[in-house]
Structure formats: C-alpha cells, structure tokens
XYZ file of C-alpha atoms in Angstrom:
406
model
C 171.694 126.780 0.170
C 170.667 125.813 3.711
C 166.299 123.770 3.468
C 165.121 123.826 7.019
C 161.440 122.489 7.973
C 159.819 125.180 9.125
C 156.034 125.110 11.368
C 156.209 121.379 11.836
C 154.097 120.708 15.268
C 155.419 116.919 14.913
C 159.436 118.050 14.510
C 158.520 119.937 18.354
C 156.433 117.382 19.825
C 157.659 115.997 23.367
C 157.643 112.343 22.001
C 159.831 113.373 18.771
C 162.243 115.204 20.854
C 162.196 112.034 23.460
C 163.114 109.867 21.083
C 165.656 112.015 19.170
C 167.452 112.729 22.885
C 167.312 109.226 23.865
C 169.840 108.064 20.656
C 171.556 111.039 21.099
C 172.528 110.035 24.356
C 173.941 107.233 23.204
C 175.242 107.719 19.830
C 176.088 111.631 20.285
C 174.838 114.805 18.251
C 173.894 113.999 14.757
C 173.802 110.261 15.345
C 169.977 110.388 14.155
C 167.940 112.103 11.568
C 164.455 112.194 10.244
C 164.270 110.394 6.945
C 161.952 109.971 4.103
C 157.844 110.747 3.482
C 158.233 113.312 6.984
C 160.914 115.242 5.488
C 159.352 115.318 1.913
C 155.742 115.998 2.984
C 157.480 118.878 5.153
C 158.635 120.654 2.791
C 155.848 119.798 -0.118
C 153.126 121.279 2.796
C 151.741 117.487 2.275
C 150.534 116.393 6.298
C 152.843 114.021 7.678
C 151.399 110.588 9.603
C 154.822 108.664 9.777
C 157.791 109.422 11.494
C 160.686 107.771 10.682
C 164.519 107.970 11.507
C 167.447 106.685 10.389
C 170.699 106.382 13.019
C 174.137 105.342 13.039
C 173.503 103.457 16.042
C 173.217 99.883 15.488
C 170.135 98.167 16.060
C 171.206 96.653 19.604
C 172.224 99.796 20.556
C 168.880 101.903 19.433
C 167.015 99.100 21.495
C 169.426 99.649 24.743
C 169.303 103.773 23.860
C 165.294 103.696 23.867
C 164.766 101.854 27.007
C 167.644 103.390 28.992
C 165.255 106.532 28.544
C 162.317 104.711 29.626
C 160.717 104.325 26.163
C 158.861 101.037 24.809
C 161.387 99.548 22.422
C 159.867 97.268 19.895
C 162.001 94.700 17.887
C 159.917 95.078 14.483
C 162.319 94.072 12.083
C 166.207 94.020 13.646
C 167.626 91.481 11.097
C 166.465 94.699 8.783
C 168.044 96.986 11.477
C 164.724 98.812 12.526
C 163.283 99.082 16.161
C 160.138 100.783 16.622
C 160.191 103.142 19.527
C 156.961 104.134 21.668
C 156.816 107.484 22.949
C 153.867 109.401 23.992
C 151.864 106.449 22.545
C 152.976 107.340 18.818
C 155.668 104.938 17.018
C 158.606 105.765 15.427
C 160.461 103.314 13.214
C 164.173 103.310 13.839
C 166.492 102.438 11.038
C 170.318 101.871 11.194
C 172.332 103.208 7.903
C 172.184 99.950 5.237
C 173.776 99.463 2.095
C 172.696 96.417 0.007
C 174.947 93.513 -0.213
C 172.322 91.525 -2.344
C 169.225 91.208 -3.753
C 166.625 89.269 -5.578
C 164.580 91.406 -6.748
C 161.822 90.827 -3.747
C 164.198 90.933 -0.764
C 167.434 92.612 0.313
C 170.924 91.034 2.411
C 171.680 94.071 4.095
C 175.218 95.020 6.212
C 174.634 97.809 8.210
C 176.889 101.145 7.894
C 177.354 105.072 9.495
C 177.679 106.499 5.829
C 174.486 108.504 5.283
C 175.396 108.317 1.090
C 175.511 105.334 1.482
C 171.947 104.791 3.044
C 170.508 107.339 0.331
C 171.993 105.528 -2.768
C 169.922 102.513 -1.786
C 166.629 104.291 -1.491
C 163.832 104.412 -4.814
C 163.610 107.924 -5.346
C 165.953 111.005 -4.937
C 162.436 112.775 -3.090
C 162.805 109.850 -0.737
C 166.192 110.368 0.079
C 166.088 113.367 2.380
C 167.166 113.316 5.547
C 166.767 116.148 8.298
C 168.078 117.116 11.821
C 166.502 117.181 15.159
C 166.589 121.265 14.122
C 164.630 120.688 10.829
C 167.864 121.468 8.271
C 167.132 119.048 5.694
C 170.171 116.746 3.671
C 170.024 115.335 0.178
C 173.047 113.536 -0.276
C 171.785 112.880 -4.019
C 171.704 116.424 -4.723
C 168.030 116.841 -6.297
C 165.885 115.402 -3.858
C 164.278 119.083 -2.536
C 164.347 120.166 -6.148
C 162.593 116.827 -7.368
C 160.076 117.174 -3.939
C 159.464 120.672 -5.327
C 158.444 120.382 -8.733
C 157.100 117.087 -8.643
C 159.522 114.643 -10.343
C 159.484 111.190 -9.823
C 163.174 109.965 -10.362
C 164.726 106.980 -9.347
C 168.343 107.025 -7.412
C 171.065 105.893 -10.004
C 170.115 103.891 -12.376
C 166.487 103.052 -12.666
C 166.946 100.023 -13.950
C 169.053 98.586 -11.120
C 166.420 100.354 -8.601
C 163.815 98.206 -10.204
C 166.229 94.721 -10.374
C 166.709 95.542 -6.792
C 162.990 94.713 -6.068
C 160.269 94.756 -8.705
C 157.719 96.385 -6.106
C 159.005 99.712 -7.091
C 157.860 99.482 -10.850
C 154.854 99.916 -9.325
C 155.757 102.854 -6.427
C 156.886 104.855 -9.660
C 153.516 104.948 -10.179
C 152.180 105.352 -7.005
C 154.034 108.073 -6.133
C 153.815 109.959 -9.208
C 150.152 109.737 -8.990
C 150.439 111.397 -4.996
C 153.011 113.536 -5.620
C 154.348 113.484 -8.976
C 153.477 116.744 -11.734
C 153.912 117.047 -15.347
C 154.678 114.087 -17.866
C 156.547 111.347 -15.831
C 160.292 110.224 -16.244
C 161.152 108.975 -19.382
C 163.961 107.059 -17.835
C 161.753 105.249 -15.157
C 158.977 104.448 -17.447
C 161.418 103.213 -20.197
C 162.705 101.175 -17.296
C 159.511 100.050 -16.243
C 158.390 98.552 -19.368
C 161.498 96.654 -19.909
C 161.158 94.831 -16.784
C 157.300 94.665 -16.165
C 157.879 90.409 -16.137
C 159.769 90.882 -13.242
C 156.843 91.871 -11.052
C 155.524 88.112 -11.422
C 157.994 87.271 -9.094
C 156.321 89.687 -6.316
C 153.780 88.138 -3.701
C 149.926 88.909 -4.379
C 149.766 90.712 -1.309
C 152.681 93.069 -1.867
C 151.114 93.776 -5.618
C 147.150 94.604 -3.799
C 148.261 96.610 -1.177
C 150.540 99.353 -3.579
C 147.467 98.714 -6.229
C 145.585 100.040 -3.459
C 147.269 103.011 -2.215
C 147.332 104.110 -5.816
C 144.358 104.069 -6.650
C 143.316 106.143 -3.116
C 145.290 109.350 -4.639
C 143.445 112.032 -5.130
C 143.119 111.931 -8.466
C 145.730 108.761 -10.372
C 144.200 109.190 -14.064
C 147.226 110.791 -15.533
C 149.575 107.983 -13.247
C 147.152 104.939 -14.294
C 147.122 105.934 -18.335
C 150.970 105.862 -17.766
C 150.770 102.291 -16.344
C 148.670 101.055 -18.986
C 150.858 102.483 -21.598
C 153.631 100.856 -20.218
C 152.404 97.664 -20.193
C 152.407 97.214 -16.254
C 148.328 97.144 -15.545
C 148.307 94.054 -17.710
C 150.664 92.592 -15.569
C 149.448 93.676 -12.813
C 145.333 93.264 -13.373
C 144.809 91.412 -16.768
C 140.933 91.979 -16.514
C 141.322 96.013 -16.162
C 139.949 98.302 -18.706
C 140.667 102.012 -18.316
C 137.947 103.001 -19.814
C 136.201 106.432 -19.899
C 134.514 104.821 -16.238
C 137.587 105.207 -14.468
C 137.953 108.978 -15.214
C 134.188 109.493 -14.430
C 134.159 107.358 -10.959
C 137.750 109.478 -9.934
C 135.500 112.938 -10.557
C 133.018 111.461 -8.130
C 135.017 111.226 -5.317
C 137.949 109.240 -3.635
C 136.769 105.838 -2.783
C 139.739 103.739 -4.468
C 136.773 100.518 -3.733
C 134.840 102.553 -6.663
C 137.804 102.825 -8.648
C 138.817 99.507 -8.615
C 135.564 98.586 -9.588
C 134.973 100.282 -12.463
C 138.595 99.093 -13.845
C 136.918 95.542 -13.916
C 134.048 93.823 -15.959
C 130.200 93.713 -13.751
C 131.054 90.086 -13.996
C 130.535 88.041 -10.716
C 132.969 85.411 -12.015
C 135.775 87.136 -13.174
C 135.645 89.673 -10.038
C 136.072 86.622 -8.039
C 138.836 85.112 -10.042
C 140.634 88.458 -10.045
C 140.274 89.321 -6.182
C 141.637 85.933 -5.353
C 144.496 86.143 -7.553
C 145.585 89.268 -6.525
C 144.590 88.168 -2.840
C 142.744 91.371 -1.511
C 141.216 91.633 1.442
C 138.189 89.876 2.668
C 136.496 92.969 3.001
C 137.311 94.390 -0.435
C 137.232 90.846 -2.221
C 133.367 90.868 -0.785
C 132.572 94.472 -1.756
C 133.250 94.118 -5.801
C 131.627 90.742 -5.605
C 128.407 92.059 -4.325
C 128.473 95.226 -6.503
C 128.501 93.019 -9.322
C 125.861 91.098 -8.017
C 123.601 94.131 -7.176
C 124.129 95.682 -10.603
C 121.609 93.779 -12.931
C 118.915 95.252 -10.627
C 120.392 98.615 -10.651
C 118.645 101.779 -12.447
C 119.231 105.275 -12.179
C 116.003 105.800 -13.248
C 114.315 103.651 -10.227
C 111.293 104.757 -8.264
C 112.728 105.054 -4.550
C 110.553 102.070 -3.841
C 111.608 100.148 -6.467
C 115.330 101.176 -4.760
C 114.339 100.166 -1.292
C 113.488 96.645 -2.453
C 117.367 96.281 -3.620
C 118.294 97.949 -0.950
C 116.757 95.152 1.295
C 117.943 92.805 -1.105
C 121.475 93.317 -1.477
C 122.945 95.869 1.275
C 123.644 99.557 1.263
C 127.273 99.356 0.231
C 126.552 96.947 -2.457
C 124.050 99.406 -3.784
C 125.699 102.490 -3.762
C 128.996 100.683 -5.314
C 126.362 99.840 -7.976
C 124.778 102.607 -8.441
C 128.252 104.591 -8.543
C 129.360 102.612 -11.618
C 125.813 103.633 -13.265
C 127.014 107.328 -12.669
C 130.251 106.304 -14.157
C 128.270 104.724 -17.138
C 126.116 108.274 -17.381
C 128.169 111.260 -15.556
C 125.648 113.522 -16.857
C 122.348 111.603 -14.031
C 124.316 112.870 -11.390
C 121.321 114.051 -10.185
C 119.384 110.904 -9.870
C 122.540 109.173 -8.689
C 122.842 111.233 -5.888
C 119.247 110.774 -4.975
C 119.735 106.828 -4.884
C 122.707 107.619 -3.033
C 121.209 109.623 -0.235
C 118.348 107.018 0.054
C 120.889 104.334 0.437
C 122.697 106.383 3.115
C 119.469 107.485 4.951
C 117.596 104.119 4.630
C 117.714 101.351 7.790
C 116.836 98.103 6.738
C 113.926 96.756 8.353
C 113.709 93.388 10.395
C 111.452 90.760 8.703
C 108.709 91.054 11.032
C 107.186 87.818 11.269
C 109.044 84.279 12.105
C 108.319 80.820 12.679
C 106.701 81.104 16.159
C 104.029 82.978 14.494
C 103.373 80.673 11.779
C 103.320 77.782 14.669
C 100.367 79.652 16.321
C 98.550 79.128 12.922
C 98.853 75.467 13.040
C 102.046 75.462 11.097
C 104.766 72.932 12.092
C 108.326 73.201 11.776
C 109.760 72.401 8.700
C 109.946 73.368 4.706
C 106.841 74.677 4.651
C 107.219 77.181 7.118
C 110.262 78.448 5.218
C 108.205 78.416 2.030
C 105.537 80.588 3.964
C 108.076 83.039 5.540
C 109.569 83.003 2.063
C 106.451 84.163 -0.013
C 105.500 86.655 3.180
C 108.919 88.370 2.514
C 108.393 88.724 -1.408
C 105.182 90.296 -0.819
C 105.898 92.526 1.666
C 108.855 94.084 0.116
C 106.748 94.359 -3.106
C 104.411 96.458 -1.032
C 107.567 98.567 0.394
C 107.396 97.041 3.534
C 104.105 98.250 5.324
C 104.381 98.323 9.119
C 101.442 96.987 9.738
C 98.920 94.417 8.856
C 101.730 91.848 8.907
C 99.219 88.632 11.191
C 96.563 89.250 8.774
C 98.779 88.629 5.504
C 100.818 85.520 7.041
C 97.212 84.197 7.944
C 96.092 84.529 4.476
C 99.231 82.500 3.032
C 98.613 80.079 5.428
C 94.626 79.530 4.751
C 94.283 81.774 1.051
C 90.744 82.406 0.963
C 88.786 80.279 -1.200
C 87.541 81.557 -4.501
C-alpha cells in the first residue's frame, strides 16, 4: 500500500522545492528524497523543524548542483558526504547514500553509494529509515518503519546489537526516542542489547553523552523511558550520582523544564553537583544552574513569608530560587499551592539596586578601604532584613557610621 505525506506546508514551501529542483537538475528525477525525523514526524502528526535529504549525487556534485541554482552551499561535513544547502534562509542538510565500511563504536569510515537499502540498513531505527519523494510518497526499504512510526515501536535496524557496536551513542537514542515517540513496554531485543553493552558507552565523549541526556530528559513526559534506563543498568553508567526517586515523577508532572529534571535526579549537594556537571561536561549555563539550586536550597521553605522569600531572592537569583523551590514541590506535590505562590513572586519580583555606595560613605568622613566595605556590608544585611525600604537609606548608613551612644 502506497503512504504519502499529506498537509505538509514544509514538503510545498518555495525553498524545499528549490532545493529538491536544484539536485534534480543535476542528478535527474528521483535522485533525492526526504529522509528521516521529517518523514516520521509527517506521518506521526509530530511538527517537523529539520529537513533533511538524502541523494545519489555525490557530495561534489550536490555542492556544484546547489550553487548552479544560485543557492548558498555549505561544506558541513563532506568527508561524511553532507552539504548544507541555504534556501530561503532555512538549511537543509544534504546527505549522499553511505554504507559503513568500519567502525569503532564512536565514529564511522564511510564509502559512499546510490543504493537507497543500502543507506537504510545503516540507520538506528526502522522509524528512522523512511525516505519520501519530492511528491510526499513515503519508502521503507526495511519494511516496518510506517508501521513501527505508527504504533510507537522503538526497533533497531538488523541486529541491535551490531547497531549499538556500531556506535555506543545509540544505547542511549533507544531511550531517547522511546521516551519522544516510543508507546507501550519497549523492545525486548534493544534493551537486552543495551544492557549487555552499557560499558561500551565509556568510550563516548562527555559531550556526546550530555547533550542526548539532555534531549531526553526535555520529552514530554520520559518516566516510563528513564525507569527503563535504570533497569537496564545504563543511568549508572551514564550519571552514577542519579536517583530516580519518587522526585523525578513529581518534578515531570510540574512541567517540562529538563534543568528541573535533571536536578531532582541528583543529591542538593553543592559538591557532588559540581563533580557530576564537570564530568559529564554540560554547559556553562546548565553546570551553573544546578550548582546554585543547590546552593539556594538550605534557605528554601515552602512555608516562607514572601518577605522572608524576597531576602533569598536578593540573595541567590530568581532562577536559582525557583529551581529550589521546584525540588521542594517535588519533595511535597501536595503544597502546590504555596509553591506556586513562591513561584509567581520569583517571576514578578525585580531585584533592587543596593542603594547606597562608597561615595556616600566618603561624604561621612569615611575613607576608602575595608571599612567602607564592612559598612556597606552591615547596611545591606539590615536593609534586606527590613525588606528593602525605599527610603530612609542616608539616615541608616549615618547611624552605622556614628551608632548613637547609649
């Protein structure tokens, strides 16, 4: 039976059809097909943000073929056989036809081919290996990649265990995608697979490992993929500190923030947060968030007066208090109403400036040096104890810098 993508703006668009005419033109009908997430998101009513293609053409050629038609051709991996092409400011990642020649389990020695089987039998999963026409008629050449799009199934091309030797990355896309797209109990097969060769993934860079830890945990809702990984023995490997704990399923019903969920996986210890986020070499930005949650917690309450609140808030930032307070909610799903008080306070609240500095203290007679920092110091502490009042500030810095005698 015929699959054709039906009601896809982005299979119409000017730029797709651009690009598809300007291979075409050089490679003839057919020479180039949509491949991959576009195709399976198509037809699973998931929205598509990626195009990509796959050709017969060889790389050279897709680079002469895109800027014969006055497209920006962009050389992002050629060894690999892909060119990006520009059209209508949106990329599109070119692919020629590969088969495998070797691999070690990280990276791939690649000869390039026109046999579309060929291309599919080196591909993860059979959902991935769909392929469709500048008309939208889609081809599996496994034979169960609509079906598996379909119903939900996450199964490997071939043998899963080769998949994995291939490159160890994709123990942990198994999971990934079963926790986006995947329904029911997962593959025996693949998890089997999985846990055999769970050591292998030590062999993967740290940034590789974050990044897919990352794009897991943003699914909209990875308990059921995550209790899988655990079981399996992979989110040891993976993140030795992690606890799924009753936390994790509370902080998913709260919302998507995969920062949140990360967070709860780990210990509210500054030390081992720090030792885990460099390991596993996250971000800056995402290294600095679960450090300062931790470090906010201690002073965290749901039961805190909005004053008392404010004076973290100053304290420690807004994201650093929300994360906190979010893993408090975790800790008690059933104060969601005070959490999302603190919350809303957090989100509503502007931090004010400290309104008095060391020019002011040098009108009082106060030279530069430790003691004016001491002064500024103990003016801060009181005035965020009195929830920063917006006035009276000369009067109080005077009276730190000659108290009044008893």
């Amino acid at each position: 039976m015929t699959v054709r993508l039906t009601n896809q703006p982005w299979l119409t668009a000017s730029a797709t059809r651009d690009v598809i005419a300007a291979l075409e033109a050089s490679g003839g009908p057919g020479c180039a097909r949509f491949v991959g997430g576009c195709v399976r998101n198509a037809l699973i009513g998931q929205p598509v943000a990626d195009i990509d293609i796959a050709t017969t053409l060889k790389p050279e050629e897709t680079d002469r073929a895109i800027r014969a038609a006055g497209l920006k051709a962009v050389p992002t991996g050629i060894a690999h056989g892909t060119v990006t092409a520009v059209a209508g400011r949106q990329p599109f990642e070119i692919t020629t036809l590969r088969r495998d020649v070797s691999t070690d389990g990280r990276n791939a020695t690649v000869a390039f081919t026109d046999d579309w089987a060929e291309d599919a039998a080196r591909r993860d999963f059979r959902l991935n290996a769909l392929y469709a026409d500048a008309g939208g008629e889609v081809f599996e050449p496994t034979g169960e990649g609509v079906a598996d799009a379909l119903a939900g199934r996450i199964i490997f091309v071939g043998d899963p265990e080769i998949r994995i030797r291939e490159d160890f990355l994709r123990i942990l896309r198994f999971f990934r995608f079963h926790a986006w797209y995947g329904r029911g109990e997962p593959d025996r097969a693949a998890l089997a697979a999985c846990r055999a060769l769970v050591a292998g993934m030590t062999r993967l860079s740290a940034e590789r490992v974050s990044s897919e830890l990352m794009k897991l945990l943003s699914a909209p809702d990875p308990r059921a993929a995550m209790a899988a990984m655990a079981e399996a023995g992979v989110l040891a490997q993976v993140l030795p500190e992690a606890r799924l704990s009753p936390l994790f399923a509370a902080a998913v019903e709260q919302g998507g923030d995969p920062g949140v969920r990360l967070m709860v996986l780990l210990p509210a210890d500054e030390a081992v947060v720090r030792d885990a986020a460099a390991r596993l070499r996250f971000a800056n930005a995402t290294r600095d968030r679960l450090v300062f949650a931790a470090l906010a917690l201690p002073a965290v309450g749901l039961s805190m007066s909005d004053r008392e609140a404010r004076a973290v808030l100053y304290r420690h930032g807004a994201t650093a208090f929300s994360d906190a307070v979010r893993r408090r909610w975790a800790e008690a799903p059933d104060r969601s109403a005070d959490a999302r008080r603190l919350l809303a306070l957090a989100a509503a609240w502007t931090r004010p400036p400290l309104p008095v500095g060391g020019r002011d203290l040098a009108r009082l007679g106060v030279p530069p040096g430790p003691e004016t920092g001491r002064l500024l110091k103990a003016f801060e502490t009181a005035w965020i104890a009195e929830d920063f009042p917006a006035a009276g500030h000369a009067e109080r810095l005077a009276a730190l810098v000659s108290p009044p005698r008893g």
